[in-house]
Amino acid sequence: MADTSPPRSERRLALFDASGFIFRAYHAIPPLTTSKGVPTNAVLGFTRMVLKALQELKPTHVALAFDKSGRVERQKIDPTYKANRKAPPEDLTPQFPLIRKVGDVLNLPSLDAEGWEADDVIGTLALQAKAEGFQVLVITSDKDFMQIVDEDITLFDPAKNKRIGIADVQEKMGILPKQVRDFLALVGDAVDNVAKVPGVGDKTAVELLHQFGDVETLLARVEEVKKPKIRAALESHRESLVRAKQLVTFNTGLPLGVKLEDLARRPPDSTRARDLFTELEFFALLRDLPAEEPAARPDVAPLAVTTTLVTTEAELKELADAAKAAGALTLVPAYEGMPFAAPLVGLGVALPDGTTRYVPLRHQQLGATQVPVAAFSSVMKDVIADAAVKKGGHDLKALTLVLANEGLTLAGAHDDVELLSYLLNPSRREHAL
């Protein structure tokens, strides 16, 4: 496991690339909806990532950074910037405000700047915090953030559970962190529609930066470039190269109007977080929230339910008559093994009047009084096969198979709790009781 021990400063600011992780979470988790049809896969993935990182990194200060009309300012430099990006998927758009709500109930400040991207917000805060003596950790998987790495600003990639410092940037890129923006300008970025210098790939870009240091020096001494084709490409794409560096360079001077003291870590608002996670049906995450004091409950009499054991043929006939008269019953089989090959061990029966009965057939307990299987089949055959008597239960397919093993045909299947659960929330992995 990667080293996630706190840096040397007692004040540690964690900055989350929230906008970047929304899309990563959306594509990492299969479609997921609540029982009301609200899509939640990106919200769930994002929430898990944030909670896990906070638990591991233990920052003293924290903020979530978001895009806000993020293309506007850079499109003033180049109107084609990110023009190739498609609109967010339809089922992702309604998740954006939900993610903001998650940050709110977890007491995580959300920051943005009109016309700018989360990158710029993080760059601004990182340098502000560094100047005030903080150690800064940027939680992101985006290599573009390597341009702000220094002795006080490191990255943490939660996907790889790895910190990225100066030495890591040099090892991976072959250049210093401050040269990353020059590298990106030379090789371009197809995803963001940032033009590259034709003929310049990663290796050539690194060689040029080793020789000249940065784009400005390279262009000032372009005649020193040894390869004629590369030299010609640089000369003919001088303006686009300068523009590309402007596009890939973070704006670290945004007027965010926030004090670092405002970003001090606070515990979640447990009540609101519990309400939101319940609404989103994040039941596993509810267990990670601090326990609430149990609310006083009014005195409520327990529901009096007594299950009658059916052990004689006369009692079985009485049950069959009651089921026919009621026109409905709920059946819960007891069996071991796969239903298509399992013998019926017993059958639980509930009638609409709230009475319940259990018919034991093949229990192994010594001395247990049970109904003979032949008598059960003979007496219950007609009511089980009567379509006018509605049958409810959980997993009626399994019930049908188990009864078939006894020579009984189930008709009148009506309310299958398992199927109803699936219809309410098809994204759940299972619908067991």
PDB file of C-alpha atoms in Angstrom, residues 18 141 159 195-196 242 334 337-338 343 362 380 430:
ATOM      1  CA  ALA A  18     -14.414  17.041  -7.984  1.00  0.00           C
ATOM      2  CA  SER A 141      -5.881  11.208 -11.513  1.00  0.00           C
ATOM      3  CA  ALA A 159      -7.156   4.925  -8.307  1.00  0.00           C
ATOM      4  CA  ALA A 195      -3.409  21.571 -31.085  1.00  0.00           C
ATOM      5  CA  LYS A 196       0.038  19.960 -31.068  1.00  0.00           C
ATOM      6  CA  VAL A 242       2.078  30.003 -27.551  1.00  0.00           C
ATOM      7  CA  ALA A 334     -39.097 -24.589   3.426  1.00  0.00           C
ATOM      8  CA  GLY A 337     -30.963 -27.371  -2.154  1.00  0.00           C
ATOM      9  CA  MET A 338     -31.950 -26.213  -5.613  1.00  0.00           C
ATOM     10  CA  PRO A 343     -38.241 -31.972  -1.585  1.00  0.00           C
ATOM     11  CA  ARG A 362     -40.151 -33.683   6.328  1.00  0.00           C
ATOM     12  CA  MET A 380     -54.021 -29.057  -0.783  1.00  0.00           C
ATOM     13  CA  GLU A 430     -30.227  -9.010  -5.222  1.00  0.00           C
TER      14      GLU A 430
END
